[in-house]
PDB file of C-alpha atoms and ligand atoms in Angstrom:
ATOM      1  CA  UNK A   1     -10.346   9.480  -1.878  1.00  0.00           C
ATOM      2  CA  UNK A   2     -10.670  13.066  -1.217  1.00  0.00           C
ATOM      3  CA  UNK A   3      -7.152  14.938  -0.920  1.00  0.00           C
ATOM      4  CA  UNK A   4      -7.540  18.167  -0.658  1.00  0.00           C
ATOM      5  CA  UNK A   5     -10.146  20.024   0.848  1.00  0.00           C
ATOM      6  CA  UNK A   6     -10.459  23.610   1.825  1.00  0.00           C
ATOM      7  CA  UNK A   7      -6.939  23.624  -0.178  1.00  0.00           C
ATOM      8  CA  UNK A   8      -5.496  21.918   1.788  1.00  0.00           C
ATOM      9  CA  UNK A   9      -3.920  19.395   1.436  1.00  0.00           C
ATOM     10  CA  UNK A  10      -4.447  15.464   4.258  1.00  0.00           C
ATOM     11  CA  UNK A  11      -0.700  16.289   6.139  1.00  0.00           C
ATOM     12  CA  UNK A  12      -2.833  20.247   6.368  1.00  0.00           C
ATOM     13  CA  UNK A  13       0.095  21.037   3.509  1.00  0.00           C
ATOM     14  CA  UNK A  14      -0.680  23.971   1.378  1.00  0.00           C
ATOM     15  CA  UNK A  15      -0.826  22.143  -2.242  1.00  0.00           C
ATOM     16  CA  UNK A  16       2.917  24.214  -2.601  1.00  0.00           C
ATOM     17  CA  UNK A  17       4.185  23.871  -0.242  1.00  0.00           C
ATOM     18  CA  UNK A  18       7.156  20.517   1.477  1.00  0.00           C
ATOM     19  CA  UNK A  19       7.092  18.522   4.202  1.00  0.00           C
ATOM     20  CA  UNK A  20      10.231  19.632   7.559  1.00  0.00           C
ATOM     21  CA  UNK A  21      13.135  18.173   6.407  1.00  0.00           C
ATOM     22  CA  UNK A  22      15.988  17.446   8.276  1.00  0.00           C
ATOM     23  CA  UNK A  23      19.937  17.933   7.465  1.00  0.00           C
ATOM     24  CA  UNK A  24      22.642  16.095  10.305  1.00  0.00           C
ATOM     25  CA  UNK A  25      25.868  16.162   8.193  1.00  0.00           C
ATOM     26  CA  UNK A  26      28.370  14.156   8.823  1.00  0.00           C
ATOM     27  CA  UNK A  27      25.985  11.799  11.396  1.00  0.00           C
ATOM     28  CA  UNK A  28      28.786   8.734  10.873  1.00  0.00           C
ATOM     29  CA  UNK A  29      31.806   8.464  12.381  1.00  0.00           C
ATOM     30  CA  UNK A  30      33.475   5.606  10.059  1.00  0.00           C
ATOM     31  CA  UNK A  31      32.172   7.163   6.485  1.00  0.00           C
ATOM     32  CA  UNK A  32      34.429   9.855   4.631  1.00  0.00           C
ATOM     33  CA  UNK A  33      31.682  11.386   4.366  1.00  0.00           C
ATOM     34  CA  UNK A  34      27.785  11.383   5.444  1.00  0.00           C
ATOM     35  CA  UNK A  35      24.109  12.716   5.778  1.00  0.00           C
ATOM     36  CA  UNK A  36      20.744  11.688   7.809  1.00  0.00           C
ATOM     37  CA  UNK A  37      17.917  13.033   6.803  1.00  0.00           C
ATOM     38  CA  UNK A  38      14.484  13.242   7.613  1.00  0.00           C
ATOM     39  CA  UNK A  39      12.218  14.554   4.901  1.00  0.00           C
ATOM     40  CA  UNK A  40       8.052  14.047   6.514  1.00  0.00           C
ATOM     41  CA  UNK A  41       8.340  10.545   8.125  1.00  0.00           C
ATOM     42  CA  UNK A  42      11.893   9.805   5.732  1.00  0.00           C
ATOM     43  CA  UNK A  43      14.050   8.533   7.879  1.00  0.00           C
ATOM     44  CA  UNK A  44      17.554   8.156   5.427  1.00  0.00           C
ATOM     45  CA  UNK A  45      21.078   8.191   6.008  1.00  0.00           C
ATOM     46  CA  UNK A  46      23.596   8.002   3.349  1.00  0.00           C
ATOM     47  CA  UNK A  47      26.778   6.401   3.994  1.00  0.00           C
ATOM     48  CA  UNK A  48      30.056   7.691   1.475  1.00  0.00           C
ATOM     49  CA  UNK A  49      32.848   5.641   0.592  1.00  0.00           C
ATOM     50  CA  UNK A  50      36.601   7.070  -0.911  1.00  0.00           C
ATOM     51  CA  UNK A  51      37.731   7.810  -4.135  1.00  0.00           C
ATOM     52  CA  UNK A  52      39.539   4.353  -2.713  1.00  0.00           C
ATOM     53  CA  UNK A  53      40.375   1.620  -4.659  1.00  0.00           C
ATOM     54  CA  UNK A  54      38.042  -0.536  -7.114  1.00  0.00           C
ATOM     55  CA  UNK A  55      37.465  -3.337  -6.745  1.00  0.00           C
ATOM     56  CA  UNK A  56      37.354  -6.037  -8.616  1.00  0.00           C
ATOM     57  CA  UNK A  57      40.181  -3.689 -10.248  1.00  0.00           C
ATOM     58  CA  UNK A  58      38.741  -4.588 -13.849  1.00  0.00           C
ATOM     59  CA  UNK A  59      35.923  -2.010 -13.078  1.00  0.00           C
ATOM     60  CA  UNK A  60      38.273   1.034 -12.495  1.00  0.00           C
ATOM     61  CA  UNK A  61      37.938   2.997 -15.336  1.00  0.00           C
ATOM     62  CA  UNK A  62      41.942   5.211 -16.164  1.00  0.00           C
ATOM     63  CA  UNK A  63      41.272   8.468 -16.242  1.00  0.00           C
ATOM     64  CA  UNK A  64      38.652   9.463 -14.107  1.00  0.00           C
ATOM     65  CA  UNK A  65      36.717   7.776 -10.899  1.00  0.00           C
ATOM     66  CA  UNK A  66      33.926   5.490 -11.243  1.00  0.00           C
ATOM     67  CA  UNK A  67      30.807   6.446  -9.152  1.00  0.00           C
ATOM     68  CA  UNK A  68      28.618   3.928  -7.379  1.00  0.00           C
ATOM     69  CA  UNK A  69      25.822   3.878  -6.007  1.00  0.00           C
ATOM     70  CA  UNK A  70      23.364   1.693  -3.183  1.00  0.00           C
ATOM     71  CA  UNK A  71      19.605   2.443  -2.394  1.00  0.00           C
ATOM     72  CA  UNK A  72      18.554   0.031   0.733  1.00  0.00           C
ATOM     73  CA  UNK A  73      14.558  -0.366   2.636  1.00  0.00           C
ATOM     74  CA  UNK A  74      16.063  -1.417   5.524  1.00  0.00           C
ATOM     75  CA  UNK A  75      13.155  -4.199   6.216  1.00  0.00           C
ATOM     76  CA  UNK A  76      11.626  -2.875   8.882  1.00  0.00           C
ATOM     77  CA  UNK A  77      10.780   0.808   6.691  1.00  0.00           C
ATOM     78  CA  UNK A  78       7.810   0.005   5.716  1.00  0.00           C
ATOM     79  CA  UNK A  79       3.971  -0.967   7.287  1.00  0.00           C
ATOM     80  CA  UNK A  80       4.525  -4.664   5.723  1.00  0.00           C
ATOM     81  CA  UNK A  81       8.245  -6.746   6.560  1.00  0.00           C
ATOM     82  CA  UNK A  82      10.316  -5.884   3.712  1.00  0.00           C
ATOM     83  CA  UNK A  83      12.284  -8.913   1.879  1.00  0.00           C
ATOM     84  CA  UNK A  84      15.037  -7.910   3.023  1.00  0.00           C
ATOM     85  CA  UNK A  85      18.285  -7.363   0.251  1.00  0.00           C
ATOM     86  CA  UNK A  86      17.732  -5.675  -3.617  1.00  0.00           C
ATOM     87  CA  UNK A  87      15.277  -6.163  -5.906  1.00  0.00           C
ATOM     88  CA  UNK A  88      13.124  -4.819  -8.656  1.00  0.00           C
ATOM     89  CA  UNK A  89      13.204  -1.923  -7.721  1.00  0.00           C
ATOM     90  CA  UNK A  90      16.002  -0.999  -5.456  1.00  0.00           C
ATOM     91  CA  UNK A  91      17.726  -2.103  -8.127  1.00  0.00           C
ATOM     92  CA  UNK A  92      15.754   0.362 -10.702  1.00  0.00           C
ATOM     93  CA  UNK A  93      15.930   3.132  -8.384  1.00  0.00           C
ATOM     94  CA  UNK A  94      20.159   2.852  -7.349  1.00  0.00           C
ATOM     95  CA  UNK A  95      21.254   3.242 -11.174  1.00  0.00           C
ATOM     96  CA  UNK A  96      18.784   6.463 -11.551  1.00  0.00           C
ATOM     97  CA  UNK A  97      20.176   7.902  -7.990  1.00  0.00           C
ATOM     98  CA  UNK A  98      23.710   7.099  -9.399  1.00  0.00           C
ATOM     99  CA  UNK A  99      22.664   8.603 -13.145  1.00  0.00           C
ATOM    100  CA  UNK A 100      20.883  11.816 -11.060  1.00  0.00           C
ATOM    101  CA  UNK A 101      24.063  12.584  -8.784  1.00  0.00           C
ATOM    102  CA  UNK A 102      26.989  11.759 -11.892  1.00  0.00           C
ATOM    103  CA  UNK A 103      26.659  14.957 -13.289  1.00  0.00           C
ATOM    104  CA  UNK A 104      28.526  16.735 -10.659  1.00  0.00           C
ATOM    105  CA  UNK A 105      30.725  15.215  -9.327  1.00  0.00           C
ATOM    106  CA  UNK A 106      34.585  15.990 -10.841  1.00  0.00           C
ATOM    107  CA  UNK A 107      35.673  12.583 -11.361  1.00  0.00           C
ATOM    108  CA  UNK A 108      38.805  13.506 -13.639  1.00  0.00           C
ATOM    109  CA  UNK A 109      40.842  14.165 -10.152  1.00  0.00           C
ATOM    110  CA  UNK A 110      40.515  10.648  -9.463  1.00  0.00           C
ATOM    111  CA  UNK A 111      40.787   7.597 -11.616  1.00  0.00           C
ATOM    112  CA  UNK A 112      41.462   4.711 -11.233  1.00  0.00           C
ATOM    113  CA  UNK A 113      38.787   4.895  -8.279  1.00  0.00           C
ATOM    114  CA  UNK A 114      35.645   4.768  -6.840  1.00  0.00           C
ATOM    115  CA  UNK A 115      33.774   6.844  -5.193  1.00  0.00           C
ATOM    116  CA  UNK A 116      30.716   4.511  -3.406  1.00  0.00           C
ATOM    117  CA  UNK A 117      27.713   5.643  -2.736  1.00  0.00           C
ATOM    118  CA  UNK A 118      25.429   4.100   0.168  1.00  0.00           C
ATOM    119  CA  UNK A 119      21.678   4.859   1.031  1.00  0.00           C
ATOM    120  CA  UNK A 120      20.109   3.101   3.898  1.00  0.00           C
ATOM    121  CA  UNK A 121      15.935   3.484   3.991  1.00  0.00           C
ATOM    122  CA  UNK A 122      15.713   3.697   7.844  1.00  0.00           C
ATOM    123  CA  UNK A 123      11.601   4.853   7.482  1.00  0.00           C
ATOM    124  CA  UNK A 124       9.500   5.046   4.062  1.00  0.00           C
ATOM    125  CA  UNK A 125       6.930   7.760   3.804  1.00  0.00           C
ATOM    126  CA  UNK A 126       7.077   8.778  -0.116  1.00  0.00           C
ATOM    127  CA  UNK A 127       9.886  10.210  -1.951  1.00  0.00           C
ATOM    128  CA  UNK A 128      12.477   8.081  -0.380  1.00  0.00           C
ATOM    129  CA  UNK A 129      14.689   8.073  -3.471  1.00  0.00           C
ATOM    130  CA  UNK A 130      14.947  11.931  -3.641  1.00  0.00           C
ATOM    131  CA  UNK A 131      15.897  12.130  -0.030  1.00  0.00           C
ATOM    132  CA  UNK A 132      17.688   9.767  -0.775  1.00  0.00           C
ATOM    133  CA  UNK A 133      19.398  11.907  -4.061  1.00  0.00           C
ATOM    134  CA  UNK A 134      20.236  14.819  -1.485  1.00  0.00           C
ATOM    135  CA  UNK A 135      21.201  12.890   1.990  1.00  0.00           C
ATOM    136  CA  UNK A 136      23.323  11.703  -0.871  1.00  0.00           C
ATOM    137  CA  UNK A 137      24.716  14.775  -2.000  1.00  0.00           C
ATOM    138  CA  UNK A 138      25.161  16.953   1.297  1.00  0.00           C
ATOM    139  CA  UNK A 139      27.824  13.029   1.720  1.00  0.00           C
ATOM    140  CA  UNK A 140      29.247  13.750  -0.943  1.00  0.00           C
ATOM    141  CA  UNK A 141      30.042  16.561   0.215  1.00  0.00           C
ATOM    142  CA  UNK A 142      31.412  16.059   3.500  1.00  0.00           C
ATOM    143  CA  UNK A 143      33.254  13.560   2.093  1.00  0.00           C
ATOM    144  CA  UNK A 144      35.464  16.666   0.616  1.00  0.00           C
ATOM    145  CA  UNK A 145      34.921  15.225  -3.291  1.00  0.00           C
ATOM    146  CA  UNK A 146      35.067  17.552  -5.191  1.00  0.00           C
ATOM    147  CA  UNK A 147      31.227  18.438  -6.839  1.00  0.00           C
ATOM    148  CA  UNK A 148      30.253  22.059  -9.459  1.00  0.00           C
ATOM    149  CA  UNK A 149      27.363  22.242  -7.482  1.00  0.00           C
ATOM    150  CA  UNK A 150      24.770  20.061  -4.672  1.00  0.00           C
ATOM    151  CA  UNK A 151      21.661  18.098  -6.776  1.00  0.00           C
ATOM    152  CA  UNK A 152      19.142  18.408  -4.808  1.00  0.00           C
ATOM    153  CA  UNK A 153      15.216  16.409  -5.716  1.00  0.00           C
ATOM    154  CA  UNK A 154      11.715  16.390  -4.914  1.00  0.00           C
ATOM    155  CA  UNK A 155       8.179  14.785  -5.769  1.00  0.00           C
ATOM    156  CA  UNK A 156       5.386  16.000  -7.775  1.00  0.00           C
ATOM    157  CA  UNK A 157       2.634  15.221  -8.233  1.00  0.00           C
ATOM    158  CA  UNK A 158      -1.057  15.128  -9.083  1.00  0.00           C
ATOM    159  CA  UNK A 159      -4.271  14.463  -6.207  1.00  0.00           C
ATOM    160  CA  UNK A 160      -7.509  15.575  -7.299  1.00  0.00           C
ATOM    161  CA  UNK A 161      -6.749  17.772 -10.081  1.00  0.00           C
ATOM    162  CA  UNK A 162      -4.990  19.354  -9.047  1.00  0.00           C
ATOM    163  CA  UNK A 163      -0.366  20.011  -8.488  1.00  0.00           C
ATOM    164  CA  UNK A 164       1.093  19.753  -5.564  1.00  0.00           C
ATOM    165  CA  UNK A 165       4.754  18.934  -3.685  1.00  0.00           C
ATOM    166  CA  UNK A 166       6.379  16.474  -2.422  1.00  0.00           C
ATOM    167  CA  UNK A 167       3.616  13.820  -2.050  1.00  0.00           C
ATOM    168  CA  UNK A 168       3.083  11.545   1.522  1.00  0.00           C
ATOM    169  CA  UNK A 169       2.293   7.677   0.738  1.00  0.00           C
ATOM    170  CA  UNK A 170      -0.301   8.017   0.381  1.00  0.00           C
ATOM    171  CA  UNK A 171      -0.725  11.271  -1.715  1.00  0.00           C
ATOM    172  CA  UNK A 172       2.107   8.821  -4.656  1.00  0.00           C
ATOM    173  CA  UNK A 173       0.041   5.285  -4.405  1.00  0.00           C
ATOM    174  CA  UNK A 174      -3.576   6.470  -4.591  1.00  0.00           C
ATOM    175  CA  UNK A 175      -3.197   9.478  -6.491  1.00  0.00           C
ATOM    176  CA  UNK A 176      -3.026  10.699  -9.758  1.00  0.00           C
ATOM    177  CA  UNK A 177       0.362  11.724 -11.192  1.00  0.00           C
ATOM    178  CA  UNK A 178       3.930  11.198  -8.995  1.00  0.00           C
ATOM    179  CA  UNK A 179       6.782  12.596 -11.101  1.00  0.00           C
ATOM    180  CA  UNK A 180      10.294  12.624  -9.070  1.00  0.00           C
ATOM    181  CA  UNK A 181      12.977  15.460 -10.193  1.00  0.00           C
ATOM    182  CA  UNK A 182      16.777  16.016  -9.070  1.00  0.00           C
ATOM    183  CA  UNK A 183      18.437  19.040 -10.572  1.00  0.00           C
ATOM    184  CA  UNK A 184      21.954  21.376 -10.350  1.00  0.00           C
ATOM    185  CA  UNK A 185      19.351  24.139  -9.043  1.00  0.00           C
ATOM    186  CA  UNK A 186      22.472  25.867 -10.326  1.00  0.00           C
ATOM    187  CA  UNK A 187      22.505  25.896 -13.635  1.00  0.00           C
ATOM    188  CA  UNK A 188      19.082  24.006 -14.124  1.00  0.00           C
ATOM    189  CA  UNK A 189      19.908  21.317 -15.544  1.00  0.00           C
ATOM    190  CA  UNK A 190      17.267  18.357 -15.162  1.00  0.00           C
ATOM    191  CA  UNK A 191      19.271  14.568 -13.852  1.00  0.00           C
ATOM    192  CA  UNK A 192      16.166  13.018 -13.260  1.00  0.00           C
ATOM    193  CA  UNK A 193      13.548  12.363 -13.712  1.00  0.00           C
ATOM    194  CA  UNK A 194      10.635  10.312 -13.413  1.00  0.00           C
ATOM    195  CA  UNK A 195       7.302   9.880 -14.000  1.00  0.00           C
ATOM    196  CA  UNK A 196       4.320   8.086 -13.007  1.00  0.00           C
ATOM    197  CA  UNK A 197       0.852   8.451 -13.607  1.00  0.00           C
ATOM    198  CA  UNK A 198      -0.875  11.155 -16.342  1.00  0.00           C
ATOM    199  CA  UNK A 199      -0.584  14.937 -16.381  1.00  0.00           C
ATOM    200  CA  UNK A 200      -1.603  17.170 -19.198  1.00  0.00           C
ATOM    201  CA  UNK A 201       0.988  19.593 -21.446  1.00  0.00           C
ATOM    202  CA  UNK A 202      -0.215  22.380 -18.583  1.00  0.00           C
ATOM    203  CA  UNK A 203       0.498  20.844 -15.452  1.00  0.00           C
ATOM    204  CA  UNK A 204       3.076  19.029 -17.169  1.00  0.00           C
ATOM    205  CA  UNK A 205       5.103  22.566 -17.242  1.00  0.00           C
ATOM    206  CA  UNK A 206       3.035  23.669 -14.323  1.00  0.00           C
ATOM    207  CA  UNK A 207       3.742  20.559 -12.707  1.00  0.00           C
ATOM    208  CA  UNK A 208       8.389  20.912 -13.264  1.00  0.00           C
ATOM    209  CA  UNK A 209       8.054  24.926 -12.370  1.00  0.00           C
ATOM    210  CA  UNK A 210       6.992  23.335  -8.448  1.00  0.00           C
ATOM    211  CA  UNK A 211      10.009  20.814  -8.523  1.00  0.00           C
ATOM    212  CA  UNK A 212      12.510  23.792  -9.426  1.00  0.00           C
ATOM    213  CA  UNK A 213      11.072  25.822  -6.326  1.00  0.00           C
ATOM    214  CA  UNK A 214      11.211  22.565  -4.707  1.00  0.00           C
ATOM    215  CA  UNK A 215      14.448  21.493  -4.654  1.00  0.00           C
ATOM    216  CA  UNK A 216      15.710  25.147  -5.056  1.00  0.00           C
ATOM    217  CA  UNK A 217      14.639  25.608  -1.776  1.00  0.00           C
ATOM    218  CA  UNK A 218      16.375  21.732  -0.677  1.00  0.00           C
ATOM    219  CA  UNK A 219      19.902  23.211  -1.496  1.00  0.00           C
ATOM    220  CA  UNK A 220      19.606  25.939   0.672  1.00  0.00           C
ATOM    221  CA  UNK A 221      18.837  23.792   3.308  1.00  0.00           C
ATOM    222  CA  UNK A 222      21.906  20.764   1.695  1.00  0.00           C
ATOM    223  CA  UNK A 223      24.144  24.214   1.578  1.00  0.00           C
ATOM    224  CA  UNK A 224      23.470  25.085   5.391  1.00  0.00           C
ATOM    225  CA  UNK A 225      24.485  22.833   6.824  1.00  0.00           C
ATOM    226  CA  UNK A 226      27.673  22.124   5.171  1.00  0.00           C
ATOM    227  CA  UNK A 227      27.666  26.109   6.417  1.00  0.00           C
ATOM    228  CA  UNK A 228      26.616  24.398   9.714  1.00  0.00           C
ATOM    229  CA  UNK A 229      29.279  21.848  10.251  1.00  0.00           C
ATOM    230  CA  UNK A 230      31.718  23.234   8.746  1.00  0.00           C
ATOM    231  CA  UNK A 231      32.845  27.696   9.599  1.00  0.00           C
ATOM    232  CA  UNK A 232      34.712  27.848  11.803  1.00  0.00           C
ATOM    233  CA  UNK A 233      36.695  25.082  10.828  1.00  0.00           C
ATOM    234  CA  UNK A 234      38.760  26.828   8.205  1.00  0.00           C
ATOM    235  CA  UNK A 235      36.863  25.408   5.804  1.00  0.00           C
ATOM    236  CA  UNK A 236      35.060  27.777   2.631  1.00  0.00           C
TER     237      UNK A 236
HETATM  238  P1  ADP B   1       9.774   6.448  -3.803  1.00  0.00           P
HETATM  239  O1  ADP B   1      10.055   5.441  -2.640  1.00  0.00           O
HETATM  240  O2  ADP B   1      10.592   6.922  -4.325  1.00  0.00           O
HETATM  241  O3  ADP B   1       8.443   7.856  -4.369  1.00  0.00           O
HETATM  242  P2  ADP B   1       8.124   4.835  -4.637  1.00  0.00           P
HETATM  243  O4  ADP B   1       7.142   5.739  -5.566  1.00  0.00           O
HETATM  244  O5  ADP B   1       8.483   3.014  -6.002  1.00  0.00           O
HETATM  245  O6  ADP B   1       9.361   5.640  -4.417  1.00  0.00           O
HETATM  246  O7  ADP B   1       7.481   4.221  -3.710  1.00  0.00           O
HETATM  247  C1  ADP B   1       6.257   5.186  -3.160  1.00  0.00           C
HETATM  248  C2  ADP B   1       6.532   4.773  -1.350  1.00  0.00           C
HETATM  249  O8  ADP B   1       5.839   3.476  -1.244  1.00  0.00           O
HETATM  250  C3  ADP B   1       7.540   4.899  -0.600  1.00  0.00           C
HETATM  251  O9  ADP B   1       8.675   5.020  -0.393  1.00  0.00           O
HETATM  252  C4  ADP B   1       7.051   3.245   0.575  1.00  0.00           C
HETATM  253  O10 ADP B   1       6.787   4.436   1.950  1.00  0.00           O
HETATM  254  C5  ADP B   1       6.496   2.508  -0.288  1.00  0.00           C
HETATM  255  N1  ADP B   1       6.732   1.525  -0.324  1.00  0.00           N
HETATM  256  C6  ADP B   1       8.251   0.888  -1.560  1.00  0.00           C
HETATM  257  N2  ADP B   1       8.262   0.199  -1.877  1.00  0.00           N
HETATM  258  C7  ADP B   1       7.296  -0.749  -0.329  1.00  0.00           C
HETATM  259  C8  ADP B   1       7.389  -1.747  -0.803  1.00  0.00           C
HETATM  260  N3  ADP B   1       7.992  -3.282  -0.864  1.00  0.00           N
HETATM  261  N4  ADP B   1       5.349  -2.404   1.577  1.00  0.00           N
HETATM  262  C9  ADP B   1       5.602  -1.361   0.785  1.00  0.00           C
HETATM  263  N5  ADP B   1       6.002   0.298   1.067  1.00  0.00           N
HETATM  264  C10 ADP B   1       6.720   0.365  -0.020  1.00  0.00           C
END
C-alpha cells in the first residue's frame, strides 16, 4: 500500500499535521463533568462522576481518592459489528488511560472517594485511546476535579519510512509503526507511551518530538474549549 504521494498522505495531510479536532465541554447533563470529542473520524464521549463514595467500600483508600476508568467501544463504532462488553483490548486501554491521567489529579483532596471516568467510543478511526484521554481530561476539569494540568494525547507512527503524526485507520493498521503518547505539556512529563512496530533510534526521537508538538497543540485546544465554556461564569 502506498501511503504518501507527492508529500501528502491518504487524507491529504502533511506528515506533521493533525486531523481536525473539536471539543464540546459539558455535552451531557447528568454527569458531573463531560466532554464530546471529534478527532478526525473518531467520535468519543467522556463522562465523569465524582468525587463520590466508593462502592464496593473495601476499594476505598484512607488518604486519597481512587480513579476508575472504563474505555468502551460501542458495537456500532467499527465497520464490522463489535461484540459488546469488555475484551482484552478494552481492559488494557482502560488501564493505560487511567495511568495516563492519574498523575495530574490531586487525589489527596478527596480521601475515601472515587472519581469514575467513562469513555465511550461511538465511532472509531484509529487513535481512540488518545481521543478518549483528551476527552476525559477535559471532562475531569468540567467536573471541577482539582488537577495540576491537562493531559493531552496523540499517536505518532511510521508509513513509507516517514514519521507521521496522528494516524488514520489505514496508516495504523497497515503502516510500519504506531506510538500513542500522552503528556502534561506544562512539565513535559510523559504518562503514556506505547509502541507497535519498529523505529530506528533517530526515528523514535523524531516521533517523540512530533508527538510532543501534537500534544501541545491539543492541550491548547482543550484549554480554549474550557475557557469558552466558563468565561463569564466567574470561573478561572
Ligand atoms: P487506538 O484506537 O487507540 O489506535 P488500536 O491501535 O488498538 O487502538 O486500534 C486502531 C483502530 O483499529 C481503532 O481505532 C479502530 O478503528 C480499529 N479497531 C480496533 N478494534 C477493532 C475491532 N474490534 N473491530 C474493528 N476495528 C477495530
